[in-house]
PDB file of C-alpha atoms in Angstrom:
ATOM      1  CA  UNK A  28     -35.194  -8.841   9.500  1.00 48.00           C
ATOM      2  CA  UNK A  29     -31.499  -8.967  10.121  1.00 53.00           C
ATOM      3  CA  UNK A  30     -30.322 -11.273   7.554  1.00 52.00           C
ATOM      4  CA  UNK A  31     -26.775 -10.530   8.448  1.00 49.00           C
ATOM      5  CA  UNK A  32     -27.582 -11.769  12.014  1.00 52.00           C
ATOM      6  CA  UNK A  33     -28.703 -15.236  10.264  1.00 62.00           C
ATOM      7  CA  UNK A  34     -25.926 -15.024   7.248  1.00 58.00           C
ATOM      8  CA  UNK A  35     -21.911 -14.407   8.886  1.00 58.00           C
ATOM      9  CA  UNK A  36     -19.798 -13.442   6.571  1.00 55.00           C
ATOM     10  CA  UNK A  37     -17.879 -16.787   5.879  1.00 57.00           C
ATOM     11  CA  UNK A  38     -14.127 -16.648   6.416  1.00 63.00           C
ATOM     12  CA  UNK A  39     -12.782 -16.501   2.433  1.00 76.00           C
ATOM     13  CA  UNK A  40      -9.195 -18.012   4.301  1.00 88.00           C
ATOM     14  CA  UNK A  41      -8.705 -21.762   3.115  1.00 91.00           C
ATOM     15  CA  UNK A  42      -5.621 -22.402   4.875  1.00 94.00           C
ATOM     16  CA  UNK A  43      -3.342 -20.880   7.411  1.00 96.00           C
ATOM     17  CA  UNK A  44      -0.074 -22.529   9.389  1.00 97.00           C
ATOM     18  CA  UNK A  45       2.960 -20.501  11.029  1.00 98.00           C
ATOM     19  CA  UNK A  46       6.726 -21.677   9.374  1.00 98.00           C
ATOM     20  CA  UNK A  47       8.684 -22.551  12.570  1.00 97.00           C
ATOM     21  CA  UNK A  48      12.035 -20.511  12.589  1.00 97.00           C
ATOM     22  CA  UNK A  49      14.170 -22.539  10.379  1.00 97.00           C
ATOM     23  CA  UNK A  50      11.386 -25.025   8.976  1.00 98.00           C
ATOM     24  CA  UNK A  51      10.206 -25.577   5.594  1.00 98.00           C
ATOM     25  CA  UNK A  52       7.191 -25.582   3.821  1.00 98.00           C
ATOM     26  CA  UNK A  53       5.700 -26.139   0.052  1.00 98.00           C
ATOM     27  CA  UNK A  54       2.222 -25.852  -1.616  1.00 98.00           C
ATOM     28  CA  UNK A  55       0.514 -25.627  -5.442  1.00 98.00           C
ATOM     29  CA  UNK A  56      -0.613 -22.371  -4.975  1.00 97.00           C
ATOM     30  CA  UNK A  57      -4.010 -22.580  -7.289  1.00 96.00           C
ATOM     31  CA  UNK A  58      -5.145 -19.724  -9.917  1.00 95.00           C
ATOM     32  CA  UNK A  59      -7.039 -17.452  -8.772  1.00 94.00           C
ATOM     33  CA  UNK A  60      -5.554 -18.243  -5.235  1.00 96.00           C
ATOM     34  CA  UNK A  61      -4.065 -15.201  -2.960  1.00 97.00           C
ATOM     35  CA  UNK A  62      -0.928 -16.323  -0.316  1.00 98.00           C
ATOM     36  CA  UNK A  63      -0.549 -13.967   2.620  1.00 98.00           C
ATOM     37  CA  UNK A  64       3.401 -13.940   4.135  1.00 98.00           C
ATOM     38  CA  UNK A  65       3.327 -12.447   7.352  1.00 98.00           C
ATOM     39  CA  UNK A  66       6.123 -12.157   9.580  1.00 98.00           C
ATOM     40  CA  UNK A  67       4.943 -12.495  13.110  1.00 98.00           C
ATOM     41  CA  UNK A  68       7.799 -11.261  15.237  1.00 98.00           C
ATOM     42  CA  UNK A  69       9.611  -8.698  12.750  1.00 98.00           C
ATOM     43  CA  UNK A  70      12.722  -8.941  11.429  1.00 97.00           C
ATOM     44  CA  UNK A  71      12.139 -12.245  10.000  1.00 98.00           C
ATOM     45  CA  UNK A  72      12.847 -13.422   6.203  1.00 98.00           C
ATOM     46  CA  UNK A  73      11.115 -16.323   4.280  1.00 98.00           C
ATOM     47  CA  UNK A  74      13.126 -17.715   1.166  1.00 98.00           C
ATOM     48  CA  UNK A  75      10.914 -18.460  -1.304  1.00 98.00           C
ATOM     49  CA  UNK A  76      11.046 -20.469  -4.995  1.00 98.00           C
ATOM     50  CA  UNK A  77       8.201 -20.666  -7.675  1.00 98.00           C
ATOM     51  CA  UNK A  78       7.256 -23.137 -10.580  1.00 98.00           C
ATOM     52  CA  UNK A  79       4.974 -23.775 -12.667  1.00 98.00           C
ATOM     53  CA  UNK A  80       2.750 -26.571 -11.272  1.00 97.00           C
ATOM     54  CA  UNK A  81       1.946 -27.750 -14.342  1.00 96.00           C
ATOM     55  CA  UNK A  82       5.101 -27.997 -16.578  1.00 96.00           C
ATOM     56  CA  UNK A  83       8.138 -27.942 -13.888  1.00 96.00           C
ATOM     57  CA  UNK A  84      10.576 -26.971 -16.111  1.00 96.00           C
ATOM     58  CA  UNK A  85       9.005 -23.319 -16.487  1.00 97.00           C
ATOM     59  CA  UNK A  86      10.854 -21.451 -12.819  1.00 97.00           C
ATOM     60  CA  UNK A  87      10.764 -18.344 -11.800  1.00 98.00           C
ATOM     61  CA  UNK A  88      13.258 -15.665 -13.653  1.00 97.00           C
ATOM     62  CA  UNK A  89      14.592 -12.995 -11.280  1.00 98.00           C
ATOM     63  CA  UNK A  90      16.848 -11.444 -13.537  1.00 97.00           C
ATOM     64  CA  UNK A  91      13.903 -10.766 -15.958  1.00 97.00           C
ATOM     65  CA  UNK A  92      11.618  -9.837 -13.047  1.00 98.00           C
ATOM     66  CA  UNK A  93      14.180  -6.920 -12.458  1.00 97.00           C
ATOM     67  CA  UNK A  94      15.416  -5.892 -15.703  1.00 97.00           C
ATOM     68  CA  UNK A  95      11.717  -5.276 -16.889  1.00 96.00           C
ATOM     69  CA  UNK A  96      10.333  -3.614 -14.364  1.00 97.00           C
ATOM     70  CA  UNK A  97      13.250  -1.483 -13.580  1.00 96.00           C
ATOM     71  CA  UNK A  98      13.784  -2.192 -10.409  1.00 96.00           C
ATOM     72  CA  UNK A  99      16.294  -3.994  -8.039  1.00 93.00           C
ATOM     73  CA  UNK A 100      13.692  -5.140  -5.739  1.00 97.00           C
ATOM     74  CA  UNK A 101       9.984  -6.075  -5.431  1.00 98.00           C
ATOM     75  CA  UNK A 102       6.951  -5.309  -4.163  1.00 98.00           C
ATOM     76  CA  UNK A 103       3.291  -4.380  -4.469  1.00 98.00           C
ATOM     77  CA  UNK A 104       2.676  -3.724  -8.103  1.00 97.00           C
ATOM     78  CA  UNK A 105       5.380  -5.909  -9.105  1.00 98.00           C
ATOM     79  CA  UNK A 106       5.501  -9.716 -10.678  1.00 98.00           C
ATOM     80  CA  UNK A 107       7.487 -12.146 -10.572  1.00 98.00           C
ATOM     81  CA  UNK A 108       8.108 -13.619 -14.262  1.00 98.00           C
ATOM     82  CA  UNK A 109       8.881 -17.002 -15.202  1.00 98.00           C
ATOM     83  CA  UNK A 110      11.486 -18.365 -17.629  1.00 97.00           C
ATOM     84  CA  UNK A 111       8.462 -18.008 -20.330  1.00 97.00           C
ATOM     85  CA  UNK A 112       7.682 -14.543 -20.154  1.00 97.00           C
ATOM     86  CA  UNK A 113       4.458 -15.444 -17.900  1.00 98.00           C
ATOM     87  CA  UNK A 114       3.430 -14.114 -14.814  1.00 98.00           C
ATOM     88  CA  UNK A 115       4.063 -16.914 -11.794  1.00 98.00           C
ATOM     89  CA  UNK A 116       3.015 -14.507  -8.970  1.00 98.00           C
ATOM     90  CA  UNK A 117       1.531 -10.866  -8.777  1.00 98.00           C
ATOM     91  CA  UNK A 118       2.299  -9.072  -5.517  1.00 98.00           C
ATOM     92  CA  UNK A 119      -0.897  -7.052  -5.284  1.00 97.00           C
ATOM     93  CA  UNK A 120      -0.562  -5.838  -1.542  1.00 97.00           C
ATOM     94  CA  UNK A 121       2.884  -5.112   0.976  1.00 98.00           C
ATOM     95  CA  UNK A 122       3.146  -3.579   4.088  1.00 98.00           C
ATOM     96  CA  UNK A 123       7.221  -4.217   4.052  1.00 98.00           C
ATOM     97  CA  UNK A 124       7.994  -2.406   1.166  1.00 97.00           C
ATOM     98  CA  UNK A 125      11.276  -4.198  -0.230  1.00 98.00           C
ATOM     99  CA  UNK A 126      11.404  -8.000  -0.812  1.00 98.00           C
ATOM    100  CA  UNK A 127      15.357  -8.864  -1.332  1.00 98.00           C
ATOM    101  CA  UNK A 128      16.460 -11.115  -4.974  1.00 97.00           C
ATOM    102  CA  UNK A 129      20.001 -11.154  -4.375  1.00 95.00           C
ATOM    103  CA  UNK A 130      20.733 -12.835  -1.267  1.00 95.00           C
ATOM    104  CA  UNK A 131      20.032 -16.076  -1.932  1.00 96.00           C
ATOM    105  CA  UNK A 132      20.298 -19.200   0.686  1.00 98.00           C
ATOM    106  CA  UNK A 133      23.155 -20.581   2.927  1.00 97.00           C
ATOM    107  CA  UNK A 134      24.429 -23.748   1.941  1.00 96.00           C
ATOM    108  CA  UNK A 135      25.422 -26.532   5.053  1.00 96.00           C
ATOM    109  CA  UNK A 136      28.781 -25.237   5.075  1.00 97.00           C
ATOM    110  CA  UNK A 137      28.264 -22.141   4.906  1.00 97.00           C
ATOM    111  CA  UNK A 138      26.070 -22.192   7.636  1.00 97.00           C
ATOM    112  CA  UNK A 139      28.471 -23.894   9.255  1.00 96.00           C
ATOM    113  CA  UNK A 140      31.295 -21.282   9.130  1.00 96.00           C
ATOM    114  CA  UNK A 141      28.835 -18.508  10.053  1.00 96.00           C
ATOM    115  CA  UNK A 142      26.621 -20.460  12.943  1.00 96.00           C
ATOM    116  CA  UNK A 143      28.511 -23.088  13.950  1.00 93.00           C
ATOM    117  CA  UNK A 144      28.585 -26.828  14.207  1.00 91.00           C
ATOM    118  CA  UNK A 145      24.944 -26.755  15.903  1.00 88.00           C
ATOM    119  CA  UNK A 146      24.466 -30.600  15.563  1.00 85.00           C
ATOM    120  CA  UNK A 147      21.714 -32.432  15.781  1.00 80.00           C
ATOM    121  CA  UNK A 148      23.183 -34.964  18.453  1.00 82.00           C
ATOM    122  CA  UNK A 149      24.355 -31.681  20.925  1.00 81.00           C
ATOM    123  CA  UNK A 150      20.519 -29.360  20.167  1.00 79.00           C
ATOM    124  CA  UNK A 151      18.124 -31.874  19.201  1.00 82.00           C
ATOM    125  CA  UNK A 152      15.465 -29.629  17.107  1.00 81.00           C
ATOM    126  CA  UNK A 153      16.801 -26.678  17.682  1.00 82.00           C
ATOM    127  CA  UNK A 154      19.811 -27.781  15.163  1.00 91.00           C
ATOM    128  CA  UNK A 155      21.497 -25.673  12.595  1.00 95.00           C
ATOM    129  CA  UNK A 156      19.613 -25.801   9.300  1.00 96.00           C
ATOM    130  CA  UNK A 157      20.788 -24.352   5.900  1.00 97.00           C
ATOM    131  CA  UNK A 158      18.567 -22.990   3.276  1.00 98.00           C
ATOM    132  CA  UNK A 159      20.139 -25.568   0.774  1.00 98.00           C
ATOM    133  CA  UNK A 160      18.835 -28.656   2.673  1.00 97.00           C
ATOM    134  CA  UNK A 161      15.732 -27.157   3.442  1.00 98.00           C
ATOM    135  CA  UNK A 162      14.542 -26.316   0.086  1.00 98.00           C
ATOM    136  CA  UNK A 163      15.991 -29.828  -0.954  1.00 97.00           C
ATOM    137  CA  UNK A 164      13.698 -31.568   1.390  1.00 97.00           C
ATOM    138  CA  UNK A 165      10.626 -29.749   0.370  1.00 98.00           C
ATOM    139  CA  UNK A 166      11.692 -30.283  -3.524  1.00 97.00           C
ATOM    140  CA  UNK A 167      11.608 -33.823  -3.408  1.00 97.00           C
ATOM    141  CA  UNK A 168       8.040 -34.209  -2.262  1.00 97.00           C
ATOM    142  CA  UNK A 169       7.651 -32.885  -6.070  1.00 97.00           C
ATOM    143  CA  UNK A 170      10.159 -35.234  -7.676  1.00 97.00           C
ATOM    144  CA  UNK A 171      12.852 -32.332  -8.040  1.00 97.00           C
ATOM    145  CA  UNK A 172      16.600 -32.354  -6.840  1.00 96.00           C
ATOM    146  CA  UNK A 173      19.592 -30.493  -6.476  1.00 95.00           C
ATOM    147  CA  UNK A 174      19.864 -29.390 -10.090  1.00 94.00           C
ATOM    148  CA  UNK A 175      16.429 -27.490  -9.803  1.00 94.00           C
ATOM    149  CA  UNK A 176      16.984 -25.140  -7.101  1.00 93.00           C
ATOM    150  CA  UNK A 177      16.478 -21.745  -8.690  1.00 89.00           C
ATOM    151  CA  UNK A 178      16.962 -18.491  -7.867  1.00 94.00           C
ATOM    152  CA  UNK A 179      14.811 -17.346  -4.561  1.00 97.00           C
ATOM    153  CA  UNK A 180      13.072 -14.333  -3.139  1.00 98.00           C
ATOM    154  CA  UNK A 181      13.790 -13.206   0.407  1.00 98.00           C
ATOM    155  CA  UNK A 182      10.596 -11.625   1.536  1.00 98.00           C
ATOM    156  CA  UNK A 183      11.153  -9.455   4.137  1.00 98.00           C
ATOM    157  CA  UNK A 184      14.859  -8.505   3.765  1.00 98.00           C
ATOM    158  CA  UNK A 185      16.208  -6.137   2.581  1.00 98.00           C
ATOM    159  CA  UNK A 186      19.517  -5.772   0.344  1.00 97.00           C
ATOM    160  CA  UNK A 187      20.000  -2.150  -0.733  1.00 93.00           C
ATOM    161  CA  UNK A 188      23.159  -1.371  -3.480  1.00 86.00           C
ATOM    162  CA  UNK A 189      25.128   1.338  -2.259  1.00 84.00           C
ATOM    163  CA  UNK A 190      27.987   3.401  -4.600  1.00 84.00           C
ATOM    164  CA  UNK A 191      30.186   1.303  -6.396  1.00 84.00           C
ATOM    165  CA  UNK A 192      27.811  -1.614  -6.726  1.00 83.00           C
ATOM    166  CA  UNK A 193      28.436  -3.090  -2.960  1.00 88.00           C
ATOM    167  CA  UNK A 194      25.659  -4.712  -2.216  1.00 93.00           C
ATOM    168  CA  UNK A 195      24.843  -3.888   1.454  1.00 94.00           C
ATOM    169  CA  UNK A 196      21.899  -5.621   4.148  1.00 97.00           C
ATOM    170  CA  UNK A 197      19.757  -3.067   5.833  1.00 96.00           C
ATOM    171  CA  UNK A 198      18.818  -4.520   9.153  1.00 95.00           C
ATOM    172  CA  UNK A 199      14.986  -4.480  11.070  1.00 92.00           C
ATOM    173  CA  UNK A 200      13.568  -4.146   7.087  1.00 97.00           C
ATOM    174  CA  UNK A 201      10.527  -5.739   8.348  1.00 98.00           C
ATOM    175  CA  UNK A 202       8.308  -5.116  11.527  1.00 98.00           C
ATOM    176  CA  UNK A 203       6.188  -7.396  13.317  1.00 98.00           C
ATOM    177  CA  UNK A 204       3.220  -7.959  11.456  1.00 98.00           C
ATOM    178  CA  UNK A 205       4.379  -6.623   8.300  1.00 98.00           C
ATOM    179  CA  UNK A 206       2.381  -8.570   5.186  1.00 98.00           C
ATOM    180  CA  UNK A 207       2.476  -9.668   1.724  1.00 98.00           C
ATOM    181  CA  UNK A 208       0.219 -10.970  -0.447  1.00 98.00           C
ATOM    182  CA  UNK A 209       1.095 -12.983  -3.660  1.00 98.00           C
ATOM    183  CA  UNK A 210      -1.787 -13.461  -6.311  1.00 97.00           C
ATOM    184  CA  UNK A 211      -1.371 -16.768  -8.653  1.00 97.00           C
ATOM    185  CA  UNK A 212      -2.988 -15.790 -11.996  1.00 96.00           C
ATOM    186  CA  UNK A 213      -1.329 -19.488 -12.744  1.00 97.00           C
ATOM    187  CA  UNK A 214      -1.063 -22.431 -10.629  1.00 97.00           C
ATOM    188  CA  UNK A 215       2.452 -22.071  -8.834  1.00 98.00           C
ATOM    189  CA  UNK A 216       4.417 -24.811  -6.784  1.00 98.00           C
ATOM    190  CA  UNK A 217       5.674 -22.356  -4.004  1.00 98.00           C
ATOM    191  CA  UNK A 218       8.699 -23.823  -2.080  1.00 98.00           C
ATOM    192  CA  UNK A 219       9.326 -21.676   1.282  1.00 98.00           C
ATOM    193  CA  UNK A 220      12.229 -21.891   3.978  1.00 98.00           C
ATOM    194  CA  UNK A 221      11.931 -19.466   7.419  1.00 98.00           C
ATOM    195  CA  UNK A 222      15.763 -18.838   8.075  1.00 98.00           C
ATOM    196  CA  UNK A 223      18.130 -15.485   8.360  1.00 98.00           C
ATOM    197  CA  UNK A 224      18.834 -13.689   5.382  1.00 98.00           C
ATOM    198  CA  UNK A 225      22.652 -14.660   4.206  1.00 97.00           C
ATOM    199  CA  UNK A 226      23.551 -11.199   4.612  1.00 97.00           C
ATOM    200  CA  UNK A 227      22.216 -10.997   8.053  1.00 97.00           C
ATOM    201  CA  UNK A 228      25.434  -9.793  10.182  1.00 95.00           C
ATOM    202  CA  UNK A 229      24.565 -11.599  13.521  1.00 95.00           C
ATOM    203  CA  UNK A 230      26.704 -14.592  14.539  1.00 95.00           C
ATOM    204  CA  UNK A 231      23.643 -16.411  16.335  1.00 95.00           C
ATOM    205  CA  UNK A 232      20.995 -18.760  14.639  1.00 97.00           C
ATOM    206  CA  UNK A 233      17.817 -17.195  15.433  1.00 96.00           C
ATOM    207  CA  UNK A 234      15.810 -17.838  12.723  1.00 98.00           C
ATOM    208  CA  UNK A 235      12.054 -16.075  13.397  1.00 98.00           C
ATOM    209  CA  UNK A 236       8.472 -17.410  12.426  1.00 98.00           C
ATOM    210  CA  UNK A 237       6.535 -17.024   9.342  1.00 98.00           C
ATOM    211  CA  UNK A 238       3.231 -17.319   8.839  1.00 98.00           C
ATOM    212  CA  UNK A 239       1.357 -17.930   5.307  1.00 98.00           C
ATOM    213  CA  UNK A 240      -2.393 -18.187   4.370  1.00 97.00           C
ATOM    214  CA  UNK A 241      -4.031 -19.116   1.537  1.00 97.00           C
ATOM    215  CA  UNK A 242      -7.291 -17.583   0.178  1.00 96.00           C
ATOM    216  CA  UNK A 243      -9.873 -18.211  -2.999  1.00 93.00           C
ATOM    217  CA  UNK A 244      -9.935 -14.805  -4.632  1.00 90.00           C
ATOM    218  CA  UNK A 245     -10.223 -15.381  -7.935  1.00 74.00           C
ATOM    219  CA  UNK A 246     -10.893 -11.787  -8.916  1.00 77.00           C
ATOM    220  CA  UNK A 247      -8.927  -9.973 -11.942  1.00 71.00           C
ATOM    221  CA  UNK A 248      -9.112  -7.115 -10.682  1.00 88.00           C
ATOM    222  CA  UNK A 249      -7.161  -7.844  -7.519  1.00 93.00           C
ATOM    223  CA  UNK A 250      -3.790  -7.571 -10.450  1.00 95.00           C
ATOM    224  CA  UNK A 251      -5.156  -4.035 -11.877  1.00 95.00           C
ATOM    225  CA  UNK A 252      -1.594  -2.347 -10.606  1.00 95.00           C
ATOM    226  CA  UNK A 253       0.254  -5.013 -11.412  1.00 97.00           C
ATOM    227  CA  UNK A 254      -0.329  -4.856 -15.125  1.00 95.00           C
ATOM    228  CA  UNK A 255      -0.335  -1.141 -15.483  1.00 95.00           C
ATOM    229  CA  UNK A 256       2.848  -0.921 -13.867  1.00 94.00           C
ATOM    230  CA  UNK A 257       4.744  -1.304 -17.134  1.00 95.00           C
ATOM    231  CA  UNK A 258       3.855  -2.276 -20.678  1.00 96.00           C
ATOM    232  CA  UNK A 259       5.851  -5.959 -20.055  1.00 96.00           C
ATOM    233  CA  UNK A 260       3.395  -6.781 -17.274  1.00 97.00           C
ATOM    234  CA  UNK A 261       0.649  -6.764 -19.628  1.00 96.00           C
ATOM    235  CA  UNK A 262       2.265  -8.230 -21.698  1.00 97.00           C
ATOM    236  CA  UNK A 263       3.335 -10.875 -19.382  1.00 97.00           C
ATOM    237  CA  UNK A 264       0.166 -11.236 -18.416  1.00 96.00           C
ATOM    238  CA  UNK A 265      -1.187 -11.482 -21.821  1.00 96.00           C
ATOM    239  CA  UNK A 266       1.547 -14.482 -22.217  1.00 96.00           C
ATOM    240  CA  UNK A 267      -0.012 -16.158 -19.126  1.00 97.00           C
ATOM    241  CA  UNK A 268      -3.620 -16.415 -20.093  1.00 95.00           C
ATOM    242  CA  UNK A 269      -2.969 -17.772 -23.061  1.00 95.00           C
ATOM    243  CA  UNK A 270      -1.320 -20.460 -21.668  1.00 94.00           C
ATOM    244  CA  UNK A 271      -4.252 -21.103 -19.084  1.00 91.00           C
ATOM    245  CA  UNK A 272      -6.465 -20.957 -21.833  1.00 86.00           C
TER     246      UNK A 272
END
């Protein structure tokens, strides 16, 4: 008998939806949960902010994430550590290869000065957003403001430091299709904007699609490279189960 016939593999996926270019997005990203990035078109970037969705005053630490990993970007292998020494997201699979922390987001007038006016009364939806606003937006469905935007990672871009410490963007980083997958060994508020990378030289607001897609996993093994990476991931890790304990 073909049990397989009678048994389909069931789809492990929980959740998928595509970020409109220039739309926002947020989710509580469960332990044990896996969140797929994927940027549809190519050369796309997805700004992205992490808590912890239990105790929101624990946010994601990029200077830490650097300094003790050694590195000046991320991706597979790497974590990204929280303000507590835990582990807020493991990124256990990349097909882009460099994830920018430097950029950071536009502001309204800054996107102003580089876009344009691009008002809502002249475009309708296809206004001018900012990263600011955006992330805003999607903070107060979790009773945050202004004061708690944090420090962001720009999946997909790419912000390489040349000689002399000039920190320089490196155009069509990411092609279409290129992935990432972020493993919550915590639950993790995940706040997401789809707009250009800061850094991104052209004049015109284009900002591309992202898609993301949640899955159960719930697997410890899925972080083995993560935490053998370096002796602070363990660690880190270490610091994190105790608190989920």
């Amino acid at each position: 008998m073909n049990h397989s016939a009678e048994f389909p593999t069931l789809n492990p996926t929980l959740y998928r939806e595509t970020i409109p270019g220039g739309s926002h997005r947020s989710l509580i990203l469960r332990a044990g949960q896996k969140l797929r990035l994927t940027d549809i078109e190519g050369g796309g970037n997805l700004s992205l902010m992490a808590l912890n969705a239990k105790q929101l005053t624990e946010r994601l630490n990029l200077p830490d994430t650097l300094k003790a990993q050694h590195t000046a970007f991320v991706t597979e292998g790497h974590c990204l550590y929280s303000d507590m020494g835990r582990v807020l997201l493991a990124i256990t699979a990349d097909t882009c290869g460099w994830h920018d922390c430097f950029g950071g987001v536009l502001n309204a007038e800054e996107a102003r000065e580089k876009y344009g006016a691009g008002r809502f009364g002249d475009l309708r939806n296809g206004f001018h957003r900012n990263g600011f606003e955006n992330l805003l937006v999607e903070m107060g469905k979790w009773d945050l403001d202004a004061p708690d935007i944090q420090m962001i990672v720009n999946f997909f871009s790419k912000v390489a430091v040349a000689d002399g410490g000039y920190l320089n963007y490196v155009p069509d980083n990411s092609s279409a299709e290129s992935y990432v997958d972020l493993y919550a060994p915590m639950d993790a508020l995940i706040v997401m904007t789809a707009l250009q990378h800061p850094m991104d030289p052209s004049p015109h607001y284009a900002p591309k699609p992202i898609e993301f897609a949640v899955e159960d996993v719930r697997d410890a093994g899925i972080t083995a490279a993560c935490r053998q990476s370096c002796a602070e991931n363990g660690r880190a890790f270490y610091n994190t189960e105790l608190f989920c304990l």
